[in-house]
Coordinates of C-alpha atoms in Angstrom, one line a residue:
X1 CA 46.8 167.6 157.5
X2 CA 44.4 166.2 154.4
X3 CA 46.0 168.4 151.9
X4 CA 49.5 167.1 152.6
X5 CA 47.9 163.5 152.6
X6 CA 46.3 164.1 149.6
X7 CA 50.0 165.6 147.7
X8 CA 51.6 162.6 149.1
X9 CA 49.1 160.0 147.5
X10 CA 49.1 161.9 144.4
X11 CA 53.1 161.8 144.3
X12 CA 53.4 158.4 144.9
X13 CA 50.7 157.6 142.1
X14 CA 52.5 159.6 139.6
X15 CA 55.9 158.1 140.4
X16 CA 54.6 154.8 140.3
X17 CA 53.0 156.0 136.6
X18 CA 56.4 157.5 135.7
X19 CA 57.8 154.2 136.7
X20 CA 55.5 151.7 134.4
X21 CA 56.0 154.0 131.5
X22 CA 59.4 153.5 131.6
X23 CA 60.5 150.2 130.2
X24 CA 64.3 149.0 130.7
X25 CA 63.9 147.3 127.3
X26 CA 62.5 150.0 125.3
X27 CA 64.0 153.3 123.9
X28 CA 62.0 156.5 122.0
X29 CA 62.4 158.1 118.6
X30 CA 65.5 160.2 119.9
X31 CA 67.6 156.6 120.8
X32 CA 65.4 155.9 123.8
X33 CA 64.0 152.1 124.7
X34 CA 60.8 151.7 122.6
X35 CA 57.9 150.4 124.8
X36 CA 56.8 146.8 124.3
X37 CA 53.4 149.0 122.6
X38 CA 55.5 151.2 120.2
X39 CA 58.0 148.3 118.3
X40 CA 59.2 149.2 114.9
X41 CA 57.0 148.3 111.9
X42 CA 59.7 146.1 110.5
X43 CA 60.2 143.7 113.9
X44 CA 57.5 141.1 112.6
X45 CA 59.2 140.5 109.2
X46 CA 62.5 139.9 111.5
X47 CA 61.0 137.2 113.2
X48 CA 59.8 135.4 110.1
X49 CA 62.7 135.9 108.3
X50 CA 65.0 134.4 111.0
X51 CA 62.4 131.1 111.4
X52 CA 62.3 130.8 108.0
X53 CA 66.2 130.8 107.1
X54 CA 66.3 128.3 110.4
X55 CA 63.7 126.2 108.0
X56 CA 65.6 126.3 105.3
X57 CA 69.0 125.2 106.5
X58 CA 67.3 122.0 108.5
X59 CA 65.6 121.1 105.1
X60 CA 68.8 121.9 103.0
X61 CA 71.0 119.8 105.6
X62 CA 68.2 116.9 105.4
X63 CA 67.8 116.8 101.6
X64 CA 71.7 116.2 101.4
X65 CA 71.7 113.4 104.0
X66 CA 69.1 111.8 101.8
X67 CA 70.9 112.3 98.6
X68 CA 74.6 110.9 100.1
X69 CA 72.4 108.0 101.7
X70 CA 70.9 107.6 98.0
X71 CA 74.2 107.7 96.4
X72 CA 75.8 105.3 98.6
X73 CA 72.6 102.5 98.3
X74 CA 73.0 103.1 94.3
X75 CA 77.0 102.4 94.8
X76 CA 76.2 99.1 97.3
X77 CA 73.4 98.7 94.3
X78 CA 75.8 99.0 91.2
X79 CA 78.1 96.5 92.7
X80 CA 75.6 93.7 92.8
X81 CA 73.4 94.2 89.3
X82 CA 73.7 92.3 86.6
X83 CA 73.8 95.0 84.2
X84 CA 77.0 95.4 82.7
X85 CA 76.6 99.2 82.5
X86 CA 76.1 99.6 86.0
X87 CA 78.7 97.1 87.5
X88 CA 81.1 98.8 85.5
X89 CA 80.6 101.8 87.5
X90 CA 81.2 99.5 90.7
X91 CA 84.8 100.1 92.5
X92 CA 84.9 97.7 94.8
X93 CA 88.6 98.7 96.0
X94 CA 87.3 102.1 96.7
X95 CA 87.0 103.1 100.7
X96 CA 83.9 103.7 101.2
X97 CA 82.7 100.4 99.7
X98 CA 85.4 98.7 102.0
X99 CA 83.8 100.7 104.9
X100 CA 80.1 99.8 104.0
X101 CA 81.2 96.1 103.8
X102 CA 82.8 96.3 107.4
X103 CA 79.5 98.0 108.8
X104 CA 77.5 95.2 107.1
X105 CA 75.8 97.2 104.8
X106 CA 76.8 95.2 101.5
X107 CA 74.9 92.2 100.8
X108 CA 77.1 88.7 100.4
X109 CA 76.1 87.5 96.7
X110 CA 74.8 84.2 96.5
X111 CA 76.2 81.5 94.3
X112 CA 74.8 82.1 90.7
X113 CA 73.5 78.5 90.9
X114 CA 74.1 75.6 92.5
X115 CA 77.2 72.9 91.6
X116 CA 76.0 69.3 91.9
X117 CA 79.2 67.9 93.5
X118 CA 79.5 64.1 94.1
X119 CA 79.2 63.8 98.0
X120 CA 82.1 61.5 99.1
X121 CA 85.9 62.1 97.6
X122 CA 86.3 58.5 98.7
X123 CA 84.3 57.2 96.2
X124 CA 85.4 59.2 93.3
X125 CA 86.8 56.9 90.1
X126 CA 90.3 58.9 89.4
X127 CA 90.4 57.5 85.1
X128 CA 93.3 55.7 84.2
X129 CA 95.7 56.4 82.0
X130 CA 96.3 60.2 80.4
X131 CA 93.3 61.9 78.0
X132 CA 94.6 61.6 74.1
X133 CA 94.7 64.7 71.9
X134 CA 93.1 64.1 68.3
X135 CA 94.9 67.2 67.2
X136 CA 98.1 68.0 68.8
X137 CA 100.5 64.9 70.1
X138 CA 103.4 66.1 70.9
X139 CA 104.4 69.6 72.4
X140 CA 108.0 70.9 72.2
X141 CA 109.1 74.5 73.8
X142 CA 111.4 77.2 72.5
X143 CA 114.4 76.9 75.2
X144 CA 117.1 79.4 73.7
X145 CA 116.9 82.9 73.1
X146 CA 119.1 83.2 69.5
X147 CA 119.7 87.0 69.9
X148 CA 120.9 87.2 73.8
X149 CA 123.1 83.7 72.6
X150 CA 124.7 86.5 69.7
X151 CA 125.1 88.7 72.6
X152 CA 123.0 91.7 71.2
X153 CA 121.6 92.3 74.5
X154 CA 122.3 91.9 78.4
X155 CA 120.0 88.8 79.5
X156 CA 117.1 86.7 77.9
X157 CA 113.8 88.0 77.8
X158 CA 111.6 85.1 79.7
X159 CA 109.2 84.8 77.1
X160 CA 111.9 84.9 74.0
X161 CA 111.8 86.8 70.9
X162 CA 108.9 85.5 69.3
X163 CA 108.1 87.3 66.2
X164 CA 104.8 88.0 64.4
X165 CA 105.5 85.0 62.2
X166 CA 106.0 83.0 64.4
X167 CA 103.5 83.8 67.0
X168 CA 101.0 83.5 63.6
X169 CA 102.4 79.7 63.0
X170 CA 101.8 79.0 66.5
X171 CA 98.0 79.4 66.4
X172 CA 97.7 76.8 63.1
X173 CA 97.8 73.4 64.6
X174 CA 99.7 70.4 64.0
X175 CA 100.4 67.1 65.1
X176 CA 104.0 68.1 66.3
X177 CA 104.0 71.8 67.4
X178 CA 107.3 73.8 68.8
X179 CA 106.3 76.9 70.7
X180 CA 107.4 79.9 72.9
X181 CA 106.1 78.9 76.0
X182 CA 108.4 81.3 78.5
X183 CA 111.4 79.9 80.6
X184 CA 114.2 80.5 78.4
X185 CA 117.3 79.6 79.3
X186 CA 118.7 81.7 82.2
X187 CA 115.9 84.2 81.9
X188 CA 114.8 83.8 85.5
X189 CA 112.1 82.3 87.8
X190 CA 114.4 79.4 89.0
X191 CA 113.0 77.0 91.6
X192 CA 115.8 75.5 94.8
X193 CA 116.4 72.3 94.0
X194 CA 114.9 70.8 97.1
X195 CA 111.5 72.4 95.8
X196 CA 112.7 70.6 92.5
X197 CA 113.0 67.3 93.6
X198 CA 109.5 67.9 95.9
X199 CA 107.6 68.5 92.9
X200 CA 108.8 65.8 90.4
X201 CA 106.6 63.6 92.7
X202 CA 103.3 65.7 92.1
X203 CA 100.9 63.9 90.2
X204 CA 97.9 65.8 91.6
X205 CA 98.7 69.8 92.5
X206 CA 96.3 72.5 93.9
X207 CA 98.7 75.6 93.1
X208 CA 98.4 79.4 94.3
X209 CA 100.4 82.1 94.1
X210 CA 101.3 85.6 96.1
X211 CA 103.3 88.2 94.7
X212 CA 104.3 91.6 96.5
X213 CA 103.5 90.7 99.7
X214 CA 100.3 91.7 99.7
X215 CA 98.5 88.7 101.7
X216 CA 99.3 85.1 103.3
X217 CA 98.4 81.7 102.6
X218 CA 94.6 81.3 103.5
X219 CA 94.1 77.0 104.8
X220 CA 92.1 75.1 102.8
X221 CA 89.2 73.4 104.6
X222 CA 87.2 70.2 104.0
X223 CA 89.6 68.9 102.5
X224 CA 89.0 64.7 102.8
X225 CA 92.2 62.3 103.9
X226 CA 92.1 60.8 100.4
X227 CA 93.0 64.5 98.7
X228 CA 95.4 65.2 101.2
X229 CA 97.5 62.0 101.0
X230 CA 96.6 62.3 96.5
X231 CA 97.3 66.1 96.3
X232 CA 100.6 68.5 96.1
X233 CA 99.3 72.1 98.0
X234 CA 101.9 74.7 96.3
X235 CA 102.2 77.9 96.9
X236 CA 103.9 79.7 94.7
X237 CA 105.9 83.4 95.5
X238 CA 108.5 86.0 95.0
X239 CA 111.1 87.0 98.0
X240 CA 109.2 89.8 99.3
X241 CA 105.8 87.7 99.7
X242 CA 108.3 84.8 101.6
X243 CA 109.5 88.1 104.2
X244 CA 105.7 89.3 104.6
X245 CA 104.8 85.6 105.6
X246 CA 107.4 85.1 108.2
X247 CA 106.4 88.1 109.9
X248 CA 103.2 87.1 110.0
X249 CA 102.5 84.0 110.4
X250 CA 104.8 80.5 111.2
X251 CA 106.3 78.5 108.8
X252 CA 107.8 75.2 109.6
X253 CA 110.9 73.9 108.4
X254 CA 110.7 70.2 107.3
X255 CA 114.8 70.1 107.6
X256 CA 114.9 68.5 103.7
X257 CA 114.7 72.5 102.8
X258 CA 110.8 72.7 102.6
X259 CA 109.6 75.6 104.2
X260 CA 105.3 75.0 105.2
X261 CA 102.7 77.1 106.1
X262 CA 99.8 74.3 107.2
X263 CA 99.2 72.7 104.5
X264 CA 100.8 74.5 101.6
X265 CA 104.3 74.3 101.0
X266 CA 106.4 77.5 99.9
X267 CA 107.9 77.5 96.4
X268 CA 109.9 80.4 95.9
X269 CA 110.5 82.1 92.7
X270 CA 114.2 83.0 92.7
X271 CA 115.0 86.1 90.0
X272 CA 111.6 86.9 88.9
X273 CA 111.7 88.3 85.1
X274 CA 109.4 91.1 85.3
X275 CA 109.5 94.6 87.2
X276 CA 105.8 94.3 87.6
X277 CA 104.3 91.6 90.2
X278 CA 101.4 90.8 88.5
X279 CA 103.1 89.5 85.6
X280 CA 105.5 87.3 87.6
X281 CA 102.2 86.1 88.9
X282 CA 100.9 84.8 85.7
X283 CA 103.5 82.7 85.6
X284 CA 102.3 80.0 87.9
X285 CA 98.9 80.8 86.8
X286 CA 99.1 79.9 83.4
X287 CA 102.2 78.5 83.0
X288 CA 101.7 75.8 85.8
X289 CA 102.3 72.9 83.3
X290 CA 106.5 74.3 83.0
X291 CA 106.8 74.9 86.3
X292 CA 105.3 71.5 87.6
X293 CA 105.7 69.0 84.4
X294 CA 105.3 65.8 86.3
X295 CA 101.7 67.0 87.2
X296 CA 99.0 65.4 85.0
X297 CA 95.7 67.2 87.2
X298 CA 96.2 70.7 88.4
X299 CA 93.7 73.3 90.1
X300 CA 94.6 76.8 90.1
X301 CA 93.1 79.4 92.9
X302 CA 93.8 82.9 93.2
X303 CA 96.0 83.5 96.1
X304 CA 93.2 86.2 97.6
X305 CA 91.0 82.8 97.5
X306 CA 90.7 79.9 99.8
X307 CA 89.4 76.3 98.8
X308 CA 86.2 75.2 100.8
X309 CA 85.5 71.9 98.5
X310 CA 87.8 69.2 98.4
X311 CA 89.6 69.1 95.0
X312 CA 88.8 65.4 93.9
X313 CA 85.3 66.7 93.7
X314 CA 86.8 69.4 91.6
X315 CA 88.1 67.5 89.1
X316 CA 85.2 64.8 88.9
X317 CA 82.7 67.1 88.4
X318 CA 84.4 69.4 85.9
X319 CA 87.1 67.3 84.1
X320 CA 86.2 63.4 84.2
X321 CA 82.5 63.8 84.2
X322 CA 82.2 65.6 81.1
X323 CA 85.2 64.2 79.5
X324 CA 87.1 67.7 79.5
X325 CA 90.6 68.5 80.0
X326 CA 90.1 72.1 80.5
X327 CA 87.8 74.1 82.7
X328 CA 87.5 78.1 83.7
X329 CA 84.2 79.9 84.7
X330 CA 82.7 82.7 82.3
X331 CA 82.9 86.7 83.6
X332 CA 79.9 87.2 85.6
X333 CA 79.3 90.9 83.7
X334 CA 81.2 90.9 80.7
X335 CA 81.0 88.8 77.7
X336 CA 83.4 90.8 75.1
X337 CA 87.0 91.4 75.5
X338 CA 86.1 95.3 74.3
X339 CA 83.8 95.5 76.9
X340 CA 85.8 93.8 79.5
X341 CA 88.9 96.5 78.2
X342 CA 86.7 99.6 78.6
X343 CA 86.1 98.3 82.0
X344 CA 89.6 97.9 82.8
X345 CA 90.2 101.5 81.8
X346 CA 87.4 103.2 83.7
X347 CA 88.5 101.4 86.9
X348 CA 92.3 102.3 85.9
X349 CA 93.0 98.6 86.3
X350 CA 96.2 99.5 83.8
X351 CA 97.4 102.0 81.9
X352 CA 95.2 103.0 79.3
X353 CA 97.6 103.8 76.5
X354 CA 98.4 100.0 76.4
X355 CA 95.1 98.6 76.6
X356 CA 93.9 100.6 73.8
X357 CA 97.2 99.2 71.5
X358 CA 96.3 95.9 73.0
X359 CA 92.4 96.2 71.4
X360 CA 93.2 98.0 68.4
X361 CA 96.2 95.0 67.3
X362 CA 93.3 92.2 68.4
X363 CA 90.4 94.8 65.9
X364 CA 92.9 94.8 63.2
X365 CA 93.8 91.1 63.3
X366 CA 89.8 90.7 63.0
X367 CA 88.6 89.6 66.4
X368 CA 85.1 90.3 66.5
X369 CA 82.8 92.0 69.2
X370 CA 81.1 88.8 71.2
X371 CA 77.3 88.4 70.1
X372 CA 75.2 86.1 71.4
X373 CA 74.6 82.6 69.4
X374 CA 78.3 82.4 68.7
X375 CA 80.6 79.5 68.9
X376 CA 81.3 80.5 72.3
X377 CA 79.2 81.5 75.7
X378 CA 81.8 84.0 76.1
X379 CA 85.0 85.8 75.3
X380 CA 85.9 86.7 78.9
X381 CA 86.9 84.2 81.4
X382 CA 87.0 84.8 85.4
X383 CA 90.5 83.4 86.2
X384 CA 90.3 82.8 89.6
X385 CA 89.8 79.4 89.4
X386 CA 91.3 76.9 86.3
X387 CA 91.2 73.6 86.4
X388 CA 93.1 71.5 83.9
X389 CA 94.6 68.0 82.5
X390 CA 97.8 68.6 81.3
X391 CA 97.4 66.9 78.0
X392 CA 99.2 68.2 74.9
X393 CA 96.8 70.4 73.6
X394 CA 95.7 72.0 76.9
X395 CA 99.1 72.7 77.6
X396 CA 99.5 74.7 74.0
X397 CA 96.7 76.8 75.0
X398 CA 98.2 77.9 77.9
X399 CA 101.3 78.5 76.2
X400 CA 99.5 81.1 73.1
X401 CA 97.5 82.4 75.9
X402 CA 100.6 83.8 78.4
X403 CA 102.7 84.6 74.8
X404 CA 99.9 87.3 74.2
X405 CA 100.0 88.1 78.1
X406 CA 103.6 88.2 77.6
X407 CA 103.7 90.7 74.5
X408 CA 100.2 92.9 75.8
X409 CA 99.0 93.6 78.7
X410 CA 98.7 91.2 81.7
X411 CA 95.3 91.5 82.1
X412 CA 95.2 88.2 80.7
X413 CA 91.2 88.4 80.2
X414 CA 91.5 90.6 77.5
X415 CA 93.7 87.7 75.7
X416 CA 92.2 84.4 76.5
X417 CA 89.4 84.9 73.8
X418 CA 91.8 85.8 71.4
X419 CA 93.3 82.3 71.5
X420 CA 90.0 80.9 71.3
X421 CA 88.9 82.7 68.3
X422 CA 92.7 82.7 66.6
X423 CA 93.2 78.8 66.1
X424 CA 92.3 76.6 68.9
X425 CA 89.6 74.1 67.8
X426 CA 90.3 74.2 64.0
X427 CA 91.5 71.3 62.0
X428 CA 95.6 70.1 61.8
X429 CA 97.0 72.6 59.3
X430 CA 98.5 71.1 56.6
X431 CA 101.4 72.9 54.7

């Protein structure tokens, strides 16, 4: 019995030893599972390699996110920079900038300088009569297209057939002048009879324009009761924009053919003369004195902007206080038309070959690049707001400016400085 007990205990201990030596997770050298004490020699290297790869992926992801964040911050900073090179890189029309602006990550630029406006529109004294020009006394416009009258073309051009000699002569100031200024007879851009009748009573005008149906009228604010009675608020538009506005806002009909959106009277331009909405938009912007010939004072604001200052205060500050007849802001970033042309090409604002041709002609005609200390503080305007008294000299400048826009590109900033350079401000020419 003792021998059998010893054999039984020895047998059970041997079985437990065998079970302990056989791990379900290891194989021997012939394919059996290894035991924990017999791991392969490269096992620690595999663990280190896996951990290193994971860390590398995490670090690369963090660096990539930081790079994207830096690029976004640089994009926002370039749009706020006063350095012309960086500001030219900025594209405020991009989807990235729009998303950042929607998220509130784009700081709103503050006005560059305070504007010392008068406080009370009711106390503004309006000058009597009109400002008398010393240089140009009488201004007349070319109204007929001789080539169309001879039936050498199917329809007259809105700007006429101005020759190079006529263009050169138009820059030589005389007391009496006759120049091309758009609105050639039967060339388009016609108003309805009800609108023509209405604008005849408008001596003070706030005008804006919407073409190609990209927006609806923005209602002015802070307008005094005096200005509401004094000013005509005229919104010039085309058929596409009128249809777009009808679909998005309420239009009021006054029963006399007039259509209104809030304070704005809608003035429809029938038969736009150009295929480009941008060019059609230059008609009310630059040739406002042709559209509304009875207007003595006008304020133009782009359709994308909202007027938040009483127009009487603007006239007092920019015209009457300094006895001026034309006021326009200078461009925030560029002073030279050649810099502005390069920026337009980089941002694809217009066809590059046409911009190049435009600038080559100006360079050939001797237009220098702007330099500090010159005759003008800048050759490039910011044309979103234009304030004018419609004197013969002011109207002549607008005509010559439009003729350049009609001849070359609709980027009117590129033509403004050339008109200033080519003759405005010179003494009267004596033949």
